Amino acid sequence: MHIFTGQVACEGVVIGSSLNVSTEHQQSFAEDNNSAETLSDAIDVSKIQLQKLIDSKKKIEGEILEFQISLLEDSEFLEPIFNRLELNESGPLAWSNILDDLIEEYDTEEDSYFRARAEDLKDLKLRVLHNLNGVGFSEILKIADNQVNSSEQIIITKDLTPSQFIETNWENCSGIVLINNSPNSHVAILAKSRGIPMLTGADIDLNQISSNATVILDCIKGDFIIEPDQETIGRYNNIIAKYRDKKDYEKTLLEKPAITEDGVTIQVQLNMDDLLNSPELPPEHCDGIGLTRTEFIFTRGYLPNEEEQFQYYAKLIQWAKGKPVTFRTMDAGGDKTIPELTPKHEVNPFLGLRGVRLSLANEQVFRTQLRALARASSLGEVKIMIPMVTENFEIQAVRKLLKDEVAKLLDRGIEAKIPQLGMMVEVPIAALQIENFDADFYSIGSNDLIQYLTSASRDNPAVVNLYHAEYPALWKLIAAVASHGNAVGREVSVCGNIAGDTKYTSKLLAAGIRSLSVTATSIAPVKAAVRRARSILN
Ligand code: PEP
Ligand code: MG
């Protein structure tokens, strides 16, 4: 039996089998997305995959796939795509733009045969995009997963990027152990939103871990136990049973409002990270959506157009049944790279073109998102939130673009609205002089605020001892922002990880916070913690 330690990124306790996805399986994503060679490779790989599928399918499906191969061999079809590369457009963007035009053409055909071909083209578009981005983690998992086939699979790997996490099917996985990374990184946030127990910064040599061993992942204590003895397994069976009882009790609070012991109602909203799927809980379990990380729909190898974005936003508004939905405009940069937008080899990406800075530097892409959001705003109670605001002019610039796009939409007879425009408070200078910002509401992004206040990166296990929420100066700042919001009658919520960490619930309420936005798995524990807390500390 060996016990390794790490930091808990997502809580839970499981017993299962190890699956070592060691680095030799990991092929990095194609770095150079702009070259004709990379695009040709992706097309060739797609052809091979399609041919394999044809060989394994029935005749009728084979005919459909042959249509896709014939397109990939059609030089007239491919020529304009490669021409766009010569004009410096990225491979994914050039491919998507041409395919989108063609899909639209087929979609509007009267003949149902051609309309059905639009669906094949959508498939083909995604296949090549996927191959353009290199081998995904899902495939890497399949390569490694040739012996283990348990539903209690615990994956041990060096690291994961947020986009690798998003594109992976985690159905057979009940826990993840990462050698790198930290609990406040975006990949940890994604694991939390799916409720997959995750340990980061684990002190393990991957070469010494075999697959198929019995393991215990204790993401309460931060332990990863390999080949536990019978006594330890027995002890953990008890721990797991007690943990389940606690979770079952908390679930009974989901439908109830969060009211403190002294009778103050606290808003508990949901953080939404994966727009591709609707939340797994009903809207009655929360007070709306306090943060939607829209950037994750941009990390899949192409930039979704206005209509595609509008459909994602509309679906979420429909789910919310009249409750408020806060969409954060894309917060790309830092550890969330979008090959078509984020600068390559930026010296210090968390301090560079990130959030609203990147959006304003790519005005056309940003205008497209604002149009989709403005259209969605006419469907329900929508709020737009701007990430990484440093100076008030950034809010003014976004407001102007939004107004401009709404006016143009209305001129074209398309329904649109200017919703409330709020800001993330996550850059220290903004928090320190919050009265200078003309935002309709504020949401404190404690994940970044802590990173920038401490100069300790949120995703680096080497400085994890410095990255924490125990600094009195952090709480003074949170209280000052809450007090300003109170004075001017504007909502102040907290949407960083401390909002979902019940260790801090009392402290947040004492600092004057009355609205929390948390991942789906934190709603029940936070409601339970609010019921135990008072709104004012004695
Ligand atoms: C934050 O910084 O606290 C936040 C909520 O945003 P993100 O974690 O996506 O940077
Ligand atoms: Mg942030």
Coordinates of C-alpha atoms and ligand atoms in Angstrom, one line a residue:
M1 CA 0.0 0.0 0.0
H2 CA 1.3 3.5 -0.9
I3 CA -0.3 6.8 0.0
F4 CA 0.3 9.9 -2.1
T5 CA -1.0 13.3 -1.3
G6 CA -2.2 16.2 -3.4
Q7 CA -4.7 19.1 -3.3
V8 CA -8.4 18.5 -3.4
A9 CA -9.8 20.2 -6.5
C10 CA -13.2 18.5 -6.4
E11 CA -14.6 16.7 -3.3
G12 CA -15.6 13.1 -3.1
V13 CA -14.4 9.6 -2.0
V14 CA -14.2 6.6 -4.4
I15 CA -12.7 3.2 -4.6
G16 CA -11.8 2.0 -8.1
S17 CA -9.2 0.8 -10.6
S18 CA -6.3 2.9 -11.8
L19 CA -5.9 3.9 -15.4
N20 CA -2.5 5.4 -16.0
V21 CA -2.7 7.7 -19.0
S22 CA 1.0 8.4 -19.0
T23 CA 2.7 11.1 -21.1
E24 CA 3.9 8.7 -23.8
H25 CA 0.3 8.5 -25.0
Q26 CA -0.2 12.2 -24.9
Q27 CA 0.3 13.9 -28.3
S28 CA 0.2 17.6 -27.9
F29 CA -2.3 19.5 -29.9
A30 CA -1.1 20.7 -33.3
E31 CA 0.7 23.9 -32.6
D32 CA 0.7 25.3 -36.1
N33 CA -2.9 25.6 -37.0
N34 CA -2.2 28.0 -39.9
S35 CA -0.3 25.8 -42.3
A36 CA -1.6 24.2 -45.4
E37 CA 0.3 21.1 -44.4
T38 CA -1.7 20.8 -41.1
L39 CA -5.0 21.2 -42.9
S40 CA -4.0 18.6 -45.5
D41 CA -3.0 16.2 -42.7
A42 CA -6.4 16.7 -41.0
I43 CA -8.2 16.1 -44.3
D44 CA -6.2 12.9 -44.9
V45 CA -6.8 11.6 -41.4
S46 CA -10.5 12.4 -41.8
K47 CA -10.6 10.4 -45.1
I48 CA -9.0 7.4 -43.4
Q49 CA -11.4 7.6 -40.5
L50 CA -14.4 7.8 -42.9
Q51 CA -13.1 4.9 -44.9
K52 CA -12.8 2.8 -41.8
L53 CA -16.4 3.7 -40.9
I54 CA -17.6 2.8 -44.3
D55 CA -16.0 -0.6 -44.0
S56 CA -17.8 -1.3 -40.8
K57 CA -21.2 0.1 -41.7
K58 CA -24.2 -1.0 -43.8
K59 CA -24.7 0.1 -47.4
I60 CA -26.9 3.1 -46.9
E61 CA -24.7 4.7 -44.2
G62 CA -21.7 4.0 -46.3
E63 CA -23.2 6.0 -49.2
I64 CA -23.6 9.0 -46.9
L65 CA -20.0 8.7 -45.7
E66 CA -18.8 8.4 -49.3
F67 CA -20.4 11.7 -50.0
Q68 CA -18.2 13.2 -47.3
I69 CA -15.1 11.5 -48.7
S70 CA -15.9 12.8 -52.2
L71 CA -16.0 16.3 -50.9
L72 CA -12.6 15.9 -49.2
E73 CA -11.2 14.7 -52.6
D74 CA -12.8 17.5 -54.6
S75 CA -10.1 20.1 -55.5
E76 CA -12.7 22.7 -56.5
F77 CA -14.2 22.5 -53.1
L78 CA -10.9 22.6 -51.3
E79 CA -9.2 25.3 -53.3
P80 CA -10.9 28.4 -51.7
I81 CA -10.1 27.0 -48.2
F82 CA -6.4 26.8 -49.0
N83 CA -6.6 30.2 -50.6
R84 CA -7.9 31.7 -47.4
L85 CA -4.9 30.2 -45.5
E86 CA -2.6 32.2 -47.9
L87 CA -4.4 35.3 -46.7
N88 CA -3.3 34.4 -43.1
E89 CA -6.6 33.0 -42.0
S90 CA -6.2 30.1 -39.5
G91 CA -6.9 26.6 -40.7
P92 CA -10.0 26.0 -38.4
L93 CA -11.5 29.4 -39.3
A94 CA -11.0 29.0 -43.1
W95 CA -12.4 25.5 -43.0
S96 CA -15.4 26.5 -40.8
N97 CA -16.2 29.6 -42.8
I98 CA -16.4 27.7 -46.1
L99 CA -18.3 24.8 -44.6
D100 CA -20.8 27.2 -42.9
D101 CA -21.6 28.9 -46.2
L102 CA -22.2 25.5 -47.8
I103 CA -24.3 24.2 -44.9
E104 CA -26.4 27.3 -45.1
E105 CA -26.9 26.8 -48.8
Y106 CA -28.0 23.2 -48.4
D107 CA -30.1 24.0 -45.4
T108 CA -32.3 26.4 -47.4
E109 CA -32.8 23.9 -50.3
E110 CA -36.4 22.9 -50.9
D111 CA -35.5 19.3 -51.8
S112 CA -35.3 17.3 -48.6
Y113 CA -32.4 15.2 -50.0
F114 CA -30.2 18.3 -50.1
R115 CA -31.4 19.5 -46.7
A116 CA -30.3 16.1 -45.2
R117 CA -26.9 16.7 -46.8
A118 CA -26.5 19.8 -44.6
E119 CA -26.4 17.4 -41.6
D120 CA -23.6 15.4 -43.2
L121 CA -21.7 18.6 -43.9
K122 CA -22.0 19.6 -40.2
D123 CA -20.6 16.2 -39.3
L124 CA -17.7 16.6 -41.7
K125 CA -17.0 20.1 -40.5
L126 CA -16.6 18.9 -36.9
R127 CA -14.6 15.8 -37.9
V128 CA -11.9 17.8 -39.7
L129 CA -11.9 20.5 -37.0
H130 CA -11.3 17.8 -34.4
N131 CA -8.4 16.4 -36.4
L132 CA -7.0 19.8 -37.0
N133 CA -6.6 20.2 -33.3
G134 CA -4.7 17.0 -32.9
V135 CA -5.6 13.9 -31.0
G136 CA -8.1 14.6 -28.3
F137 CA -7.9 13.3 -24.7
S138 CA -10.8 11.0 -25.4
E139 CA -8.7 9.1 -28.0
I140 CA -5.7 9.1 -25.7
L141 CA -8.0 7.5 -23.1
K142 CA -9.1 4.8 -25.5
I143 CA -5.5 4.0 -26.4
A144 CA -4.6 3.5 -22.8
D145 CA -7.9 1.8 -21.9
N146 CA -7.3 -1.6 -23.4
Q147 CA -7.6 -3.6 -20.3
V148 CA -9.5 -1.6 -17.8
N149 CA -13.2 -1.4 -18.3
S150 CA -14.7 -0.6 -15.0
S151 CA -17.3 2.1 -14.3
E152 CA -15.2 3.1 -11.2
Q153 CA -12.1 4.1 -13.3
I154 CA -9.7 6.5 -11.7
I155 CA -7.5 8.3 -14.3
I156 CA -4.0 9.3 -13.4
T157 CA -2.3 11.6 -15.8
K158 CA 0.2 14.5 -15.9
D159 CA -2.1 17.3 -16.8
L160 CA -5.2 18.3 -18.8
T161 CA -6.2 21.5 -20.5
P162 CA -9.7 22.9 -20.2
S163 CA -10.4 22.2 -23.8
Q164 CA -9.2 18.6 -23.5
F165 CA -11.5 18.2 -20.5
I166 CA -14.5 19.6 -22.4
E167 CA -14.1 17.3 -25.4
T168 CA -13.6 14.1 -23.3
N169 CA -16.4 11.7 -22.5
W170 CA -16.0 11.1 -18.8
E171 CA -18.8 8.6 -18.5
N172 CA -16.6 5.7 -17.3
C173 CA -14.5 7.9 -15.0
S174 CA -15.2 8.3 -11.3
G175 CA -12.0 10.2 -10.4
I176 CA -9.0 12.1 -11.8
V177 CA -5.5 12.5 -10.3
L178 CA -3.3 15.1 -11.9
I179 CA 0.4 15.4 -11.3
N180 CA 0.3 19.1 -12.3
N181 CA -2.3 21.8 -11.9
S182 CA -4.1 23.3 -8.9
P183 CA -7.6 23.4 -7.4
N184 CA -8.4 26.8 -8.7
S185 CA -7.4 26.2 -12.3
H186 CA -10.1 26.1 -15.0
V187 CA -9.7 22.4 -15.5
A188 CA -10.5 21.9 -11.8
I189 CA -13.5 24.1 -12.1
L190 CA -14.8 22.0 -15.0
A191 CA -14.3 18.8 -12.9
K192 CA -16.2 20.4 -10.1
S193 CA -19.1 21.4 -12.3
R194 CA -19.4 17.7 -13.4
G195 CA -18.9 16.5 -9.8
I196 CA -15.9 14.3 -10.7
P197 CA -13.5 14.0 -7.7
M198 CA -10.2 15.4 -8.6
L199 CA -6.8 15.7 -6.9
T200 CA -4.2 18.1 -8.3
G201 CA -0.5 18.5 -7.7
A202 CA -0.2 14.8 -6.8
D203 CA 3.2 13.8 -5.7
I204 CA 3.4 10.7 -7.9
D205 CA 5.9 9.2 -10.4
L206 CA 3.7 8.1 -13.3
N207 CA 6.3 5.4 -14.2
Q208 CA 5.6 3.6 -11.0
I209 CA 1.8 3.4 -11.4
S210 CA 0.3 0.5 -13.2
S211 CA -3.2 0.4 -14.6
N212 CA -5.8 -1.9 -13.2
A213 CA -4.6 -1.6 -9.6
T214 CA -7.1 -1.1 -6.8
V215 CA -7.0 2.5 -5.7
I216 CA -8.8 4.8 -3.3
L217 CA -9.2 8.5 -4.1
D218 CA -9.9 10.4 -1.0
C219 CA -10.8 13.9 -2.1
I220 CA -11.7 15.1 1.3
K221 CA -8.3 14.5 2.9
G222 CA -6.3 14.8 -0.3
D223 CA -5.0 11.2 -0.3
F224 CA -4.5 8.8 -3.2
I225 CA -4.0 5.3 -2.0
I226 CA -2.6 2.5 -4.2
E227 CA -3.2 -1.1 -3.5
P228 CA -4.8 -0.5 -0.1
D229 CA -4.9 -3.4 2.4
Q230 CA -8.2 -5.0 3.5
E231 CA -8.4 -3.0 6.7
T232 CA -8.1 0.3 4.8
I233 CA -10.7 -0.8 2.2
G234 CA -13.1 -1.6 5.1
R235 CA -12.5 1.7 6.7
Y236 CA -13.1 3.5 3.5
N237 CA -16.3 1.7 2.8
N238 CA -17.6 3.2 6.1
I239 CA -16.3 6.7 5.1
I240 CA -18.0 6.4 1.7
A241 CA -21.3 5.4 3.3
K242 CA -21.2 8.3 5.8
Y243 CA -20.3 10.7 3.0
R244 CA -23.3 9.5 0.9
D245 CA -25.6 10.1 3.9
K246 CA -24.4 13.6 4.3
K247 CA -24.9 14.3 0.6
D248 CA -28.4 12.8 0.7
Y249 CA -29.3 15.1 3.6
E250 CA -28.0 18.2 1.7
K251 CA -30.0 17.2 -1.4
T252 CA -33.2 17.6 0.7
L253 CA -32.4 21.4 0.9
L254 CA -32.2 21.9 -2.9
E255 CA -35.7 23.0 -3.4
K256 CA -35.7 25.3 -0.4
P257 CA -34.5 28.9 -0.4
A258 CA -31.2 29.6 1.4
I259 CA -32.2 31.5 4.6
T260 CA -29.7 32.2 7.4
E261 CA -30.4 31.4 11.0
D262 CA -31.3 35.0 11.6
G263 CA -33.7 35.1 8.7
V264 CA -31.8 36.7 5.8
T265 CA -32.4 35.2 2.3
I266 CA -29.2 34.6 0.3
Q267 CA -29.3 34.2 -3.4
V268 CA -27.6 30.9 -4.5
Q269 CA -27.0 31.0 -8.2
L270 CA -25.4 28.5 -10.6
N271 CA -22.1 28.7 -12.4
M272 CA -22.5 27.3 -15.9
D273 CA -19.4 26.0 -17.6
D274 CA -20.6 23.8 -20.4
L275 CA -23.1 25.4 -22.7
L276 CA -23.3 22.4 -24.9
N277 CA -25.5 20.7 -22.3
S278 CA -28.3 22.0 -20.2
P279 CA -27.7 22.0 -16.4
E280 CA -28.4 18.7 -14.8
L281 CA -30.6 20.3 -12.1
P282 CA -34.0 21.9 -12.5
P283 CA -34.1 25.8 -12.3
E284 CA -36.1 25.6 -9.1
H285 CA -33.0 24.4 -7.2
C286 CA -31.2 27.8 -7.7
D287 CA -31.9 31.5 -8.0
G288 CA -30.8 31.7 -11.6
I289 CA -27.4 31.6 -13.3
G290 CA -24.7 34.0 -11.8
L291 CA -21.9 33.1 -14.3
T292 CA -21.8 31.5 -17.7
R293 CA -18.3 30.9 -18.9
T294 CA -19.1 31.4 -22.6
E295 CA -15.5 31.0 -23.6
F296 CA -15.7 27.3 -23.6
I297 CA -17.9 27.3 -26.8
F298 CA -15.0 28.9 -28.5
T299 CA -12.3 26.4 -27.6
R300 CA -13.4 23.6 -29.9
G301 CA -11.3 24.4 -32.9
Y302 CA -13.6 27.0 -34.6
L303 CA -15.4 30.2 -33.8
P304 CA -19.1 29.6 -33.6
N305 CA -21.1 32.1 -35.7
E306 CA -23.9 34.4 -34.4
E307 CA -26.7 31.9 -35.0
E308 CA -24.9 29.0 -33.3
Q309 CA -24.1 31.1 -30.3
F310 CA -27.7 32.4 -30.2
Q311 CA -29.0 28.8 -30.1
Y312 CA -26.7 28.0 -27.1
Y313 CA -27.7 31.1 -25.2
A314 CA -31.4 30.7 -26.0
K315 CA -31.4 27.1 -24.8
L316 CA -30.1 28.2 -21.4
I317 CA -32.6 31.0 -21.1
Q318 CA -35.4 28.5 -21.9
W319 CA -34.0 26.2 -19.2
A320 CA -34.0 29.0 -16.6
K321 CA -37.8 29.5 -16.9
G322 CA -37.8 33.3 -16.2
K323 CA -34.9 33.2 -13.6
P324 CA -32.0 35.6 -14.4
V325 CA -29.2 34.3 -16.6
T326 CA -25.8 36.0 -16.5
F327 CA -23.6 35.5 -19.5
R328 CA -20.0 36.4 -19.1
T329 CA -18.5 37.5 -22.5
M330 CA -15.7 35.2 -23.5
D331 CA -12.9 35.2 -21.0
A332 CA -10.2 33.7 -23.3
G333 CA -6.5 34.0 -22.7
G334 CA -4.5 32.8 -19.7
D335 CA -5.0 29.1 -19.6
K336 CA -7.9 29.2 -21.9
T337 CA -6.4 29.4 -25.4
I338 CA -8.4 29.8 -28.5
P339 CA -6.1 29.1 -31.4
E340 CA -7.8 31.6 -33.7
L341 CA -7.7 34.5 -31.2
T342 CA -5.2 34.2 -28.4
P343 CA -1.6 35.3 -29.1
K344 CA 0.9 32.5 -29.5
H345 CA 3.8 32.3 -27.1
E346 CA 2.6 35.3 -25.0
V347 CA 5.3 35.9 -22.3
N348 CA 2.9 36.0 -19.4
P349 CA -0.6 35.1 -20.6
F350 CA -2.5 35.7 -17.4
L351 CA -1.2 39.3 -17.5
G352 CA -1.7 39.7 -21.2
L353 CA -4.5 39.8 -23.7
R354 CA -7.1 38.1 -21.6
G355 CA -10.9 38.6 -21.1
V356 CA -12.3 41.9 -22.3
R357 CA -8.8 43.0 -23.4
L358 CA -8.7 40.2 -26.0
S359 CA -12.4 40.8 -27.0
L360 CA -11.8 44.5 -27.7
A361 CA -8.7 43.6 -29.7
N362 CA -10.8 41.3 -31.9
E363 CA -13.7 43.6 -32.4
Q364 CA -15.5 41.7 -35.2
V365 CA -15.5 38.4 -33.2
F366 CA -16.7 40.3 -30.1
R367 CA -19.4 42.1 -32.0
T368 CA -20.7 38.7 -33.2
Q369 CA -20.9 37.6 -29.6
L370 CA -22.6 40.8 -28.5
R371 CA -25.2 40.4 -31.3
A372 CA -26.0 36.9 -30.3
L373 CA -26.3 37.9 -26.6
A374 CA -28.5 41.0 -27.5
R375 CA -30.8 38.8 -29.5
A376 CA -31.0 36.3 -26.6
S377 CA -31.7 39.1 -24.2
S378 CA -35.1 39.6 -25.8
L379 CA -36.0 36.0 -24.7
G380 CA -35.7 36.3 -20.9
E381 CA -34.0 38.1 -18.0
V382 CA -30.5 38.3 -19.3
K383 CA -27.5 40.0 -17.8
I384 CA -24.1 40.5 -19.6
M385 CA -20.9 40.5 -17.5
I386 CA -17.5 41.6 -18.6
P387 CA -14.4 39.7 -17.4
M388 CA -11.0 41.2 -16.4
V389 CA -12.1 44.8 -16.3
T390 CA -9.2 47.1 -15.3
E391 CA -10.4 50.5 -16.3
N392 CA -13.9 52.1 -16.8
F393 CA -13.2 52.8 -20.4
E394 CA -13.5 49.1 -21.1
I395 CA -17.1 49.1 -19.8
Q396 CA -17.8 52.2 -21.9
A397 CA -16.4 50.5 -25.0
V398 CA -18.5 47.4 -24.5
R399 CA -21.6 49.4 -23.9
K400 CA -21.0 51.4 -27.1
L401 CA -20.5 48.2 -29.2
L402 CA -23.6 46.7 -27.6
K403 CA -25.7 49.7 -28.3
D404 CA -24.4 49.8 -31.8
E405 CA -25.2 46.2 -32.6
V406 CA -28.6 46.4 -31.0
A407 CA -29.5 49.4 -33.1
K408 CA -28.4 47.6 -36.3
L409 CA -30.4 44.5 -35.3
L410 CA -33.5 46.5 -34.7
D411 CA -33.1 48.3 -38.0
R412 CA -33.1 44.9 -39.7
G413 CA -36.3 44.0 -37.8
I414 CA -34.6 41.5 -35.6
E415 CA -35.6 41.4 -31.9
A416 CA -32.8 42.5 -29.5
K417 CA -32.4 44.2 -26.2
I418 CA -29.7 45.9 -24.2
P419 CA -29.6 44.0 -20.9
Q420 CA -27.9 45.0 -17.7
L421 CA -24.2 45.3 -18.1
G422 CA -22.1 44.3 -15.2
M423 CA -18.4 43.6 -14.5
M424 CA -16.3 40.9 -12.9
V425 CA -14.3 42.4 -10.0
E426 CA -11.1 40.3 -10.3
V427 CA -8.3 42.8 -11.1
P428 CA -7.0 44.3 -7.8
I429 CA -6.9 47.9 -9.1
A430 CA -10.6 47.6 -10.0
A431 CA -11.6 46.2 -6.6
L432 CA -9.5 48.9 -4.9
Q433 CA -11.4 51.8 -6.6
I434 CA -14.7 50.2 -7.4
E435 CA -16.5 53.5 -7.2
N436 CA -14.9 54.5 -10.5
F437 CA -16.8 51.8 -12.4
D438 CA -20.0 52.5 -14.2
A439 CA -21.3 48.9 -14.1
D440 CA -25.0 47.8 -13.5
F441 CA -23.8 45.0 -11.1
Y442 CA -20.6 43.5 -9.8
S443 CA -19.5 40.0 -9.4
I444 CA -16.3 39.2 -7.5
G445 CA -14.1 36.7 -9.3
S446 CA -12.1 35.6 -6.3
N447 CA -10.1 33.0 -8.3
D448 CA -8.3 35.6 -10.2
L449 CA -8.5 38.3 -7.5
I450 CA -6.5 36.0 -5.2
Q451 CA -4.0 35.1 -8.0
Y452 CA -3.4 38.8 -8.8
L453 CA -3.3 39.9 -5.1
T454 CA -0.8 37.2 -4.2
S455 CA 1.2 37.1 -7.4
A456 CA 0.8 33.3 -7.1
S457 CA -0.5 31.6 -10.2
R458 CA -3.8 29.8 -9.8
D459 CA -2.6 26.7 -11.8
N460 CA 0.9 26.2 -10.5
P461 CA 1.2 23.5 -7.7
A462 CA 4.6 25.0 -6.8
V463 CA 3.0 28.1 -5.3
V464 CA -0.2 26.5 -4.0
N465 CA 0.8 27.3 -0.4
L466 CA 0.6 31.0 -1.2
Y467 CA -2.6 30.9 -3.2
H468 CA -5.4 30.8 -0.6
A469 CA -8.2 32.9 0.8
E470 CA -6.9 33.5 4.3
Y471 CA -5.4 36.9 3.7
P472 CA -7.2 39.6 5.8
A473 CA -6.6 42.1 2.9
L474 CA -8.7 40.0 0.6
W475 CA -11.7 40.1 3.0
K476 CA -11.3 43.8 3.5
L477 CA -11.5 44.2 -0.2
I478 CA -14.5 42.0 -0.6
A479 CA -16.3 43.9 2.2
A480 CA -15.4 47.3 0.6
V481 CA -16.9 46.2 -2.8
A482 CA -20.0 44.8 -1.0
S483 CA -20.4 48.1 0.9
H484 CA -20.1 50.1 -2.3
G485 CA -22.7 48.0 -4.0
N486 CA -25.0 48.5 -1.0
A487 CA -24.5 52.2 -1.0
V488 CA -25.3 52.6 -4.7
G489 CA -28.0 49.9 -4.8
R490 CA -26.2 47.5 -7.2
E491 CA -25.9 43.8 -6.7
V492 CA -22.6 42.4 -5.6
S493 CA -22.2 38.7 -5.9
V494 CA -19.2 36.3 -5.6
C495 CA -18.7 33.8 -8.3
G496 CA -15.2 32.5 -7.6
N497 CA -14.5 29.2 -5.9
I498 CA -14.7 30.6 -2.4
A499 CA -18.5 31.1 -3.0
G500 CA -18.9 27.4 -3.2
D501 CA -16.5 26.5 -0.4
T502 CA -18.6 26.2 2.8
K503 CA -15.6 27.0 4.9
Y504 CA -16.1 30.6 3.8
T505 CA -19.9 30.9 3.8
S506 CA -20.1 32.7 7.2
K507 CA -17.2 35.0 6.3
L508 CA -18.8 36.0 3.0
L509 CA -22.1 36.8 4.7
A510 CA -20.2 38.8 7.4
A511 CA -18.5 40.8 4.6
G512 CA -21.9 41.9 3.4
I513 CA -22.3 39.4 0.5
R514 CA -25.9 38.4 -0.2
S515 CA -25.5 36.6 -3.5
L516 CA -23.3 33.6 -4.2
S517 CA -22.8 31.8 -7.6
V518 CA -21.4 28.3 -7.4
T519 CA -21.0 25.0 -9.4
A520 CA -24.0 22.7 -9.5
T521 CA -22.5 20.3 -7.0
S522 CA -22.0 23.1 -4.5
I523 CA -25.5 24.3 -4.4
A524 CA -26.8 21.8 -1.8
P525 CA -23.8 22.2 0.6
V526 CA -23.9 25.9 0.3
K527 CA -27.6 26.0 1.1
A528 CA -26.9 23.8 4.1
A529 CA -24.1 26.2 5.2
V530 CA -26.2 29.3 4.8
R531 CA -28.9 27.7 7.1
R532 CA -26.2 27.2 9.8
A533 CA -24.8 30.7 9.4
R534 CA -25.8 34.2 10.6
S535 CA -25.9 37.2 8.3
I536 CA -23.8 39.2 10.8
L537 CA -21.0 37.7 12.9
N538 CA -21.4 38.2 16.6
Ligands
PEP1 C1 -12.9 34.1 -11.0 O1 -11.8 34.5 -11.5 O2 -13.1 34.0 -9.8 C2 -13.9 33.6 -11.9 C3 -15.1 33.3 -11.5 O3 -13.7 33.5 -13.2 P1 -12.7 32.3 -13.8 O4 -12.5 31.3 -12.8 O5 -13.4 31.8 -15.0 O6 -11.5 33.1 -14.2
MG2 MG -11.6 35.1 -13.5

